[in-house]
Tab-separated table of C-alpha atoms in Angstrom:
chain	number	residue	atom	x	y	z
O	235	UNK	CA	100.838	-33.526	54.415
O	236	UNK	CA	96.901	-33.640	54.294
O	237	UNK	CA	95.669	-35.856	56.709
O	238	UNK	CA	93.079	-38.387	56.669
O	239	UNK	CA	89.650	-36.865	56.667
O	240	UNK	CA	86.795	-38.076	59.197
O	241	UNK	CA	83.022	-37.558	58.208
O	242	UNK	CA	81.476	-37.622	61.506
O	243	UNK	CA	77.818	-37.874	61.521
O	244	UNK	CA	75.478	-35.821	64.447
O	245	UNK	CA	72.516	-37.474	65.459
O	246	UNK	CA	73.160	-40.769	67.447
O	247	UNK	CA	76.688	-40.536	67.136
O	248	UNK	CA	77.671	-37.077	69.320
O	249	UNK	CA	74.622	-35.800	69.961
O	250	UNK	CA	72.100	-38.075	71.947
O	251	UNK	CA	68.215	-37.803	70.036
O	252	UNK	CA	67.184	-40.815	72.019
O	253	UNK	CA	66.378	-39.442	75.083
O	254	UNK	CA	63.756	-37.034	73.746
O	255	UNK	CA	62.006	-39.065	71.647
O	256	UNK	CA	61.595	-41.491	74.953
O	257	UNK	CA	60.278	-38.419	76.480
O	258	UNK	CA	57.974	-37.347	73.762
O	259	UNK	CA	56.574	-40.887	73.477
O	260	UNK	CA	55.988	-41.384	77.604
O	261	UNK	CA	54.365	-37.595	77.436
O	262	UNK	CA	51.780	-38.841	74.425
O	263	UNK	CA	51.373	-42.460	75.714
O	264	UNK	CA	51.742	-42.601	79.401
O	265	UNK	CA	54.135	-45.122	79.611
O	266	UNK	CA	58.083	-45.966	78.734
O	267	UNK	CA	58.976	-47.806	75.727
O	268	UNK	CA	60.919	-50.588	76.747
O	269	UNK	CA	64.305	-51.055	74.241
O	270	UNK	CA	63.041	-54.568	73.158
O	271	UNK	CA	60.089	-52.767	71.367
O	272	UNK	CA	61.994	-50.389	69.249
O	273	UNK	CA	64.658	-52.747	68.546
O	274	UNK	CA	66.084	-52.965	65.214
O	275	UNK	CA	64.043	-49.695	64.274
O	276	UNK	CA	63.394	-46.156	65.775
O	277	UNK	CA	61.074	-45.085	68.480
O	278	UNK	CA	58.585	-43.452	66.097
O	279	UNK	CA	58.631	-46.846	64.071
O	280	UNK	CA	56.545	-48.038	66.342
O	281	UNK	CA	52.966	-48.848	65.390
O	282	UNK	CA	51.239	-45.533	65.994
O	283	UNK	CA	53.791	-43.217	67.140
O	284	UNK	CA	54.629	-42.071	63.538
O	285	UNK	CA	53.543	-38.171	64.471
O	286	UNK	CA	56.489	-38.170	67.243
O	287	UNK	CA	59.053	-37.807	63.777
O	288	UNK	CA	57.201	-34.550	63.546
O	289	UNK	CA	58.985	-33.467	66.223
O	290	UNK	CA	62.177	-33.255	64.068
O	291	UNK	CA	60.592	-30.272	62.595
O	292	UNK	CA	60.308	-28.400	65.214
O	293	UNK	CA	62.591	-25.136	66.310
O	294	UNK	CA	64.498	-26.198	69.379
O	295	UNK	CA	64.720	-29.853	68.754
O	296	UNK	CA	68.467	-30.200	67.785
O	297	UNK	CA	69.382	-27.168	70.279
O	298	UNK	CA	69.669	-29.039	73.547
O	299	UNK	CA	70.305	-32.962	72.741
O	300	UNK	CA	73.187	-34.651	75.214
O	301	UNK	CA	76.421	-35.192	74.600
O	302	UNK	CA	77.058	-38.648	73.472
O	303	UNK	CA	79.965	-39.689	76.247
O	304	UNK	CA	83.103	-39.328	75.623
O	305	UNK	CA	82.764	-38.030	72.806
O	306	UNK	CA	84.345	-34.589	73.060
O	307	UNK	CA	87.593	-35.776	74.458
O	308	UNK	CA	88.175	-38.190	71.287
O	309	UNK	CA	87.261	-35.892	68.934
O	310	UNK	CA	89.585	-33.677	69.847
O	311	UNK	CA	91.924	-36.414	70.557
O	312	UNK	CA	91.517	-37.368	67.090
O	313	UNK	CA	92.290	-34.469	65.227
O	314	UNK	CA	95.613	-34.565	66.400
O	315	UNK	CA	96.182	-37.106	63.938
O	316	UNK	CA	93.054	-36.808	61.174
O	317	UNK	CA	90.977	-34.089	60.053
O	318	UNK	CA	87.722	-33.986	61.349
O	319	UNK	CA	84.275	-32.847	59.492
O	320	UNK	CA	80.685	-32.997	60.988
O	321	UNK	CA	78.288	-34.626	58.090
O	322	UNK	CA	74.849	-34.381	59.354
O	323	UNK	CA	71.661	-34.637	57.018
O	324	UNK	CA	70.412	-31.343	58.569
O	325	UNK	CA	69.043	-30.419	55.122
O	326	UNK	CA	65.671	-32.300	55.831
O	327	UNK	CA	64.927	-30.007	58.836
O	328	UNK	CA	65.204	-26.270	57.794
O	329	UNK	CA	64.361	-25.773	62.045
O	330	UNK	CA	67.112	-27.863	62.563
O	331	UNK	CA	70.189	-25.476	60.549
O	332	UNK	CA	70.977	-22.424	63.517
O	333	UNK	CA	70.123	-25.543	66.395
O	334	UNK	CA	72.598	-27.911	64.899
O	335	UNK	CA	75.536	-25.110	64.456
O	336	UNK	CA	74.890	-23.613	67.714
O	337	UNK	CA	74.949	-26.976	69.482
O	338	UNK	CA	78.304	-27.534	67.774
O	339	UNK	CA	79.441	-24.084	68.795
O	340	UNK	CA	78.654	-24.741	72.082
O	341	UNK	CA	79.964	-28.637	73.032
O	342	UNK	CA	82.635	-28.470	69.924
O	343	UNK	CA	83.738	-25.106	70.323
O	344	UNK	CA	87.338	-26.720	68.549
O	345	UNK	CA	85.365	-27.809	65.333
O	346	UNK	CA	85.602	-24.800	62.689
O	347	UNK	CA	83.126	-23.768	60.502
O	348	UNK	CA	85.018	-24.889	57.626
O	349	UNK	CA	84.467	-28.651	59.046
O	350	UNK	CA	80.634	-28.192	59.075
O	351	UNK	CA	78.523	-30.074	56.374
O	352	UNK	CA	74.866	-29.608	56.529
O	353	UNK	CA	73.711	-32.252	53.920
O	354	UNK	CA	70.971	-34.669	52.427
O	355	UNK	CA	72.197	-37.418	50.675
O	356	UNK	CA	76.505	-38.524	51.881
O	357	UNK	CA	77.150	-39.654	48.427
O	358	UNK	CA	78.583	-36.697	47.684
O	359	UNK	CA	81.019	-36.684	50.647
O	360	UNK	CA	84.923	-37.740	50.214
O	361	UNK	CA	86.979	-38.580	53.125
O	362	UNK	CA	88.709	-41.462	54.668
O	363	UNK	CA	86.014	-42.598	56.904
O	364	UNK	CA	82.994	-41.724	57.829
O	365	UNK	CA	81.193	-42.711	61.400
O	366	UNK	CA	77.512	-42.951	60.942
O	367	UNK	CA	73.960	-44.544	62.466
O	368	UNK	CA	72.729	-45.177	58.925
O	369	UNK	CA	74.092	-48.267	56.691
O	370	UNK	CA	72.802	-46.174	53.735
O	371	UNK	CA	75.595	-43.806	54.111
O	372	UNK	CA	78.220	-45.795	54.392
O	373	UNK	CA	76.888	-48.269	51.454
O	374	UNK	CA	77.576	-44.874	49.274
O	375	UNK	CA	80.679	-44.397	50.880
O	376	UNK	CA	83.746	-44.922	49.015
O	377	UNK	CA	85.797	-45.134	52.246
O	378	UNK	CA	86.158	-47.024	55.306
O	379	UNK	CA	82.860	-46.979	57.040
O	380	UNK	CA	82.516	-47.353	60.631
O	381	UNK	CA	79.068	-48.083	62.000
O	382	UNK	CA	77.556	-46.325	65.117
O	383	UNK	CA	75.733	-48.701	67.136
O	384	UNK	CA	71.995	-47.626	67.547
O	385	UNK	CA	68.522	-49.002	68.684
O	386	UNK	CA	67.890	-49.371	64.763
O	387	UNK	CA	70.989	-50.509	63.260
O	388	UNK	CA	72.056	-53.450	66.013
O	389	UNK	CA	70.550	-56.161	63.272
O	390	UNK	CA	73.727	-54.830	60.741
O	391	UNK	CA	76.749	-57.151	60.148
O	392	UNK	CA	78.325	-55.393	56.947
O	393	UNK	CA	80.239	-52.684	58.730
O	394	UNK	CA	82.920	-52.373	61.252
O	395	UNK	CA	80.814	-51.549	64.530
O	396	UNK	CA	81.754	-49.103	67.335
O	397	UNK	CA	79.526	-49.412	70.079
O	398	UNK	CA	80.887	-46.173	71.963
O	399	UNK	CA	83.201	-43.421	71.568
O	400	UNK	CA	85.936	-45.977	73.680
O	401	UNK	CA	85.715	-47.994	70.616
O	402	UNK	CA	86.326	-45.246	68.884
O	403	UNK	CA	89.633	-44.469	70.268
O	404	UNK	CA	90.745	-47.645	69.993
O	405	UNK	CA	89.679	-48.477	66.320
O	406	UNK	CA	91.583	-44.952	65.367
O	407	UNK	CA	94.845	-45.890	67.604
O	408	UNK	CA	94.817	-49.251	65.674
O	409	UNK	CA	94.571	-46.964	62.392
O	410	UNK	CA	97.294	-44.546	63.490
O	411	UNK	CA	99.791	-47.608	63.961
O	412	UNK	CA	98.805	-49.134	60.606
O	413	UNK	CA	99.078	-45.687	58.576
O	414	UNK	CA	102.393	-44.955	60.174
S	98	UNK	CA	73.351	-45.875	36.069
S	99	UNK	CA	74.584	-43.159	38.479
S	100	UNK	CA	74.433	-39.623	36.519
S	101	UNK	CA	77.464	-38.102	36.714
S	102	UNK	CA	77.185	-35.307	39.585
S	103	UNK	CA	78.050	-31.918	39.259
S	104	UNK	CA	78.449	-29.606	42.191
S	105	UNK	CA	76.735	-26.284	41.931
S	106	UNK	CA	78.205	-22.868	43.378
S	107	UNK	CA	75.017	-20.412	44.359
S	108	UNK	CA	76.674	-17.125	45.050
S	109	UNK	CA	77.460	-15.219	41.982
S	110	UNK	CA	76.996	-18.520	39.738
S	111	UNK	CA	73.021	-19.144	40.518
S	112	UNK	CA	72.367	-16.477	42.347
S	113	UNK	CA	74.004	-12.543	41.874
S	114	UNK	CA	75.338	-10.879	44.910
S	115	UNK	CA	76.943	-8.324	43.093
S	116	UNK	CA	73.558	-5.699	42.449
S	117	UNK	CA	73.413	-5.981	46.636
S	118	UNK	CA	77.234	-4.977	47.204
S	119	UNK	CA	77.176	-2.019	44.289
S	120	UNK	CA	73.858	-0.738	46.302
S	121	UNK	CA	75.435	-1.407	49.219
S	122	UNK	CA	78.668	0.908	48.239
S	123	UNK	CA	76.468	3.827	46.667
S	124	UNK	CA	74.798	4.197	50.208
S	125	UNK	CA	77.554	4.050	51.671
S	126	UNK	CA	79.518	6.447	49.749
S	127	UNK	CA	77.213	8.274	47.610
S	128	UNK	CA	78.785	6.971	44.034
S	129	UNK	CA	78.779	4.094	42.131
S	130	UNK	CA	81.881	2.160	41.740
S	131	UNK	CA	83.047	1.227	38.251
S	132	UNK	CA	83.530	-2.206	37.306
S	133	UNK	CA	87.627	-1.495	36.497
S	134	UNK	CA	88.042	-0.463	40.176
S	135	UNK	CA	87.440	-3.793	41.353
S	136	UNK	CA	88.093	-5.850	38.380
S	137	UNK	CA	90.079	-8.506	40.157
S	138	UNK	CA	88.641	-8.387	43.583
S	139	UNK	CA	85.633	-8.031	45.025
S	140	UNK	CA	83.426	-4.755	45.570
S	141	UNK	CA	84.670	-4.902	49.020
S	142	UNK	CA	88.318	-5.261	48.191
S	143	UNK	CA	88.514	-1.767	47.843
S	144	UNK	CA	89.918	0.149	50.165
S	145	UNK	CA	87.963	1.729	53.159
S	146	UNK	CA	85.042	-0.423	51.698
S	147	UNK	CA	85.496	-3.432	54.360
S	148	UNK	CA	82.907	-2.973	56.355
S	149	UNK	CA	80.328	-3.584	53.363
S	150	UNK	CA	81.228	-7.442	53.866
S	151	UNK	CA	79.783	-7.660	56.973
S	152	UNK	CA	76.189	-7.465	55.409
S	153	UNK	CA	76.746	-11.243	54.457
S	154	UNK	CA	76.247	-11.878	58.601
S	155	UNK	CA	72.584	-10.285	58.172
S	156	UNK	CA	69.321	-11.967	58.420
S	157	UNK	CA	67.780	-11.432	55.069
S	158	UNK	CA	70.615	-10.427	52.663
S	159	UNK	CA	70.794	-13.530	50.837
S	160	UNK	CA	67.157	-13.922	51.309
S	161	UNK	CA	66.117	-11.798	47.644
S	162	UNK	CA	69.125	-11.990	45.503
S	163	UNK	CA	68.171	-11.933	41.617
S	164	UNK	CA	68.558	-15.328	40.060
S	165	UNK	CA	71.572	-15.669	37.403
S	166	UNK	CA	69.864	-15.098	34.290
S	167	UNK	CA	69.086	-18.635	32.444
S	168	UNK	CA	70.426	-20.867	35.014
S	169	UNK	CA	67.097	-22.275	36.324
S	170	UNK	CA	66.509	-22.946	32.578
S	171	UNK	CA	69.927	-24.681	32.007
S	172	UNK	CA	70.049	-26.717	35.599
S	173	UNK	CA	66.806	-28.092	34.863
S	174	UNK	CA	67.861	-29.572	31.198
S	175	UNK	CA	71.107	-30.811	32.873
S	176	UNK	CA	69.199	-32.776	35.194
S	177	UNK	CA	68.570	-35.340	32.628
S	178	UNK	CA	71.512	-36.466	32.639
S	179	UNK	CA	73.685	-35.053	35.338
S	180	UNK	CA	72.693	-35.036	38.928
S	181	UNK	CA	73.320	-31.651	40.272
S	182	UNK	CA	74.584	-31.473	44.328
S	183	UNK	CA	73.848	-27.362	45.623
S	184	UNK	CA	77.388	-26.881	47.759
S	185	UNK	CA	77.641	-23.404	48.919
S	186	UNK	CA	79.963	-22.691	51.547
S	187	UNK	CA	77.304	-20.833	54.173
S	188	UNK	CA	78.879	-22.518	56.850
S	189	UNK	CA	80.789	-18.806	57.655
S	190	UNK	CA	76.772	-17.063	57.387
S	191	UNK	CA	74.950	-18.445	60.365
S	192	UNK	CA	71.952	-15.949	59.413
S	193	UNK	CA	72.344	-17.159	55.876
S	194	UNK	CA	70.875	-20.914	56.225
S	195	UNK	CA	66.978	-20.134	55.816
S	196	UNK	CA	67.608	-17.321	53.478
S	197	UNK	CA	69.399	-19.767	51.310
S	198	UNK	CA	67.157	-22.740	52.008
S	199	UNK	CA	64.289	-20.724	50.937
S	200	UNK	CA	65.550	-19.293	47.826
S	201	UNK	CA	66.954	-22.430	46.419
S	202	UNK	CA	62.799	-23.498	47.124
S	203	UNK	CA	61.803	-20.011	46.072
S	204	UNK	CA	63.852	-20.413	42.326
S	205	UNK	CA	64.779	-23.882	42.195
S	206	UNK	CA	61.979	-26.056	43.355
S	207	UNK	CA	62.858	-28.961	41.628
S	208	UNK	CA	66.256	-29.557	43.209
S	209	UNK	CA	65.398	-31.822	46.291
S	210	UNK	CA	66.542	-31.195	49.647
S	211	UNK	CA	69.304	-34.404	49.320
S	212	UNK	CA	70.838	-32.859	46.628
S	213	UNK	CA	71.678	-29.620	49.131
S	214	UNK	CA	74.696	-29.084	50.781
S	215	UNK	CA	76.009	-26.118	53.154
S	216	UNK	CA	79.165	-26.289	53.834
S	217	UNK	CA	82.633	-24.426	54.708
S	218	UNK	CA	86.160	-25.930	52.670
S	219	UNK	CA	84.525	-28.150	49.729
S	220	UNK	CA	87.875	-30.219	49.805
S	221	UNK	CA	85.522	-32.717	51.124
S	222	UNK	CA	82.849	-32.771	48.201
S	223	UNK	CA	83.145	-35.637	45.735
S	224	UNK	CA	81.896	-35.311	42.540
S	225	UNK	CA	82.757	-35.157	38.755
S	226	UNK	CA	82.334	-31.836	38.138
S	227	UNK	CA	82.438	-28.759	40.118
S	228	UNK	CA	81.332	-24.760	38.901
S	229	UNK	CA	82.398	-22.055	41.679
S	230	UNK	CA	83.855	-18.412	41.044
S	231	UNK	CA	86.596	-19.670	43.316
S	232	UNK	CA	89.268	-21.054	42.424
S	233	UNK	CA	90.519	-22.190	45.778
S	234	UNK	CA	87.660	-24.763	45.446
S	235	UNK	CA	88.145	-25.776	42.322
S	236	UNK	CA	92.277	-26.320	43.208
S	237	UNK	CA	91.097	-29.297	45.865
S	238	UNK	CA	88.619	-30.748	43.616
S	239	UNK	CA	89.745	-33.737	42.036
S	240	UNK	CA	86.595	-33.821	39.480
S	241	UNK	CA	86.519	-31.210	36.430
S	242	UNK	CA	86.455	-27.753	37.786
S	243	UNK	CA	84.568	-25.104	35.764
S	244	UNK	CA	85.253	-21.447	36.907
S	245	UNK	CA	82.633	-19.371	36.579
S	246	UNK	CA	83.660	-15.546	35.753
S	247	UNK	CA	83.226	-13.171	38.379
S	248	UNK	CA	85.092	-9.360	38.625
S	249	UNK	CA	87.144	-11.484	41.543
S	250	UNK	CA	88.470	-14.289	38.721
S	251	UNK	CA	88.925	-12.585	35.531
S	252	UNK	CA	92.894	-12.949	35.779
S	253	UNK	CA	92.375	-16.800	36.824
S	254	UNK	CA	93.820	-18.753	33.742
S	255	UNK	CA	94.224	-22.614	35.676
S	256	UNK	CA	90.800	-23.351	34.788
S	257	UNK	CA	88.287	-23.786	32.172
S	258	UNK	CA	86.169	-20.511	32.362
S	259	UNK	CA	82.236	-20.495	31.810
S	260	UNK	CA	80.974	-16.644	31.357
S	261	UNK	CA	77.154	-17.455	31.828
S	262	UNK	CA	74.726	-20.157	31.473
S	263	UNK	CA	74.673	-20.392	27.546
S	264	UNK	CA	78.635	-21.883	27.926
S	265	UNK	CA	77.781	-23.924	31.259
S	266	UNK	CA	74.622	-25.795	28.941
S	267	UNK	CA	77.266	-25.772	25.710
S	268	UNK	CA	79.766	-27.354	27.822
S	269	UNK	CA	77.851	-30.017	29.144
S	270	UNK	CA	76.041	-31.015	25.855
S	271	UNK	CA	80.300	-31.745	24.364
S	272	UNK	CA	80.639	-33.181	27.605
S	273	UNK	CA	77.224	-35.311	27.202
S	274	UNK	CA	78.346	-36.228	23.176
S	275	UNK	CA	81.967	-37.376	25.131
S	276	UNK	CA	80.475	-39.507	27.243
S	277	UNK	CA	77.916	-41.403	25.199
């Protein structure tokens, strides 16, 4: 029997961009964001920063972003039970396509490349559930849509929120019992 | 309204791979193979030929592939009223993503980047119609498949077969006249 499918989003949900954009904006400003300013929106949604999305664009961006915790162990954990695919809107970055598979290849070695979905718009994408950052996707979604928490998404209330990858777990277990 | 969608095979429905594998095969072998030998595969079907496949790993090869003749003419009327999702299944060609990135820009500018998709098993894509050359992507679709001929389908019979562009755009005008 086919099981469930997963859409798993990249950015902000297993791979971490935040860091580097905190980087990039102390490197052109001299000084740390604090959270409160960029919350409810990115860091380059601050007045004046918009040239730090540039960054996006650029060849090595995607290659070396962090792990988001934990999040290696569930996915794997997971697809014991549901099939997993990675749904990331790489399309907007043509820099971002041989970063974004080798970064898989390297921290989601497990993942095959038949599971790997470099798109634009999710609309298109059928599965189960899907586990993104952005409220747009899942508003197009026709399945369950979990939301990632993220600096610009914390303001949502119309999806089910998982604040880590522990959440995760848990909301999944919970799903397991109920499909049983 | 949302236009219905259709999903839109590149390699040898868009975009003709088979000029680059006959070439391919003469250098190799110093003849050119006849269409009957592998009617019902593909070039590199044939025996001792196996190695010719690997040239879909290099940098470049699907970089200057001739464009299927009339189908930049045909997507373009079909965009009134359909919206047209690129899913190609490059997710196995890691040196293919800029070659095919830039050729879809290259021949079919006015498709935007959203409407783009690289991926591996298209199980996952969700639309209302679907036109591949494979059939094993056309059996998980749960829209309309459309096979498009190819030397590797001509025995397929499960599916309702397109032979160029002049049937894709006389399919979809019955379809449009349906609909209305």
């Amino acid at each position: 029997m086919q099981k469930p499918r997963i859409a798993l989003d990249m950015d902000e949900v297993i791979a971490d961009v935040q860091p580097k954009f905190i980087a990039l904006f102390e490197e052109a400003f001299g000084w740390r964001p604090d959270p409160e300013q960029y919350r409810g929106g990115k860091i380059y949604d601050l007045p004046g920063t918009e040239k730090l999305r540039e960054a996006l664009h650029l060849k090595g961006f995607f290659a070396d972003l962090p792990v988001m915790p934990d999040s290696q162990e569930v996915v794997r954990e997971l697809m014991a039970d549901f099939d997993i695919y990675i749904v990331t809107a790489a399309m907007e970055f043509r820099a971002s396509f041989e970063d974004k598979y080798d970064w898989l290849a390297q921290h989601f070695p497990f993942i095959h490349w038949r599971n790997i979905i470099f798109c634009g718009d999710k609309s298109v994408i059928r599965a189960e559930y899907m586990i993104d950052d952005h409220v747009r996707n899942l508003r197009t979604f026709e399945g369950k849509g979990l939301l990632y928490t993220a600096s610009h998404n914390l303001a949502e209330e119309a999806f089910t929120r998982v604040n880590d990858w522990a959440e995760v777990r848990a909301f999944f277990a919970e799903e397991k019992r109920r499909l049983a």
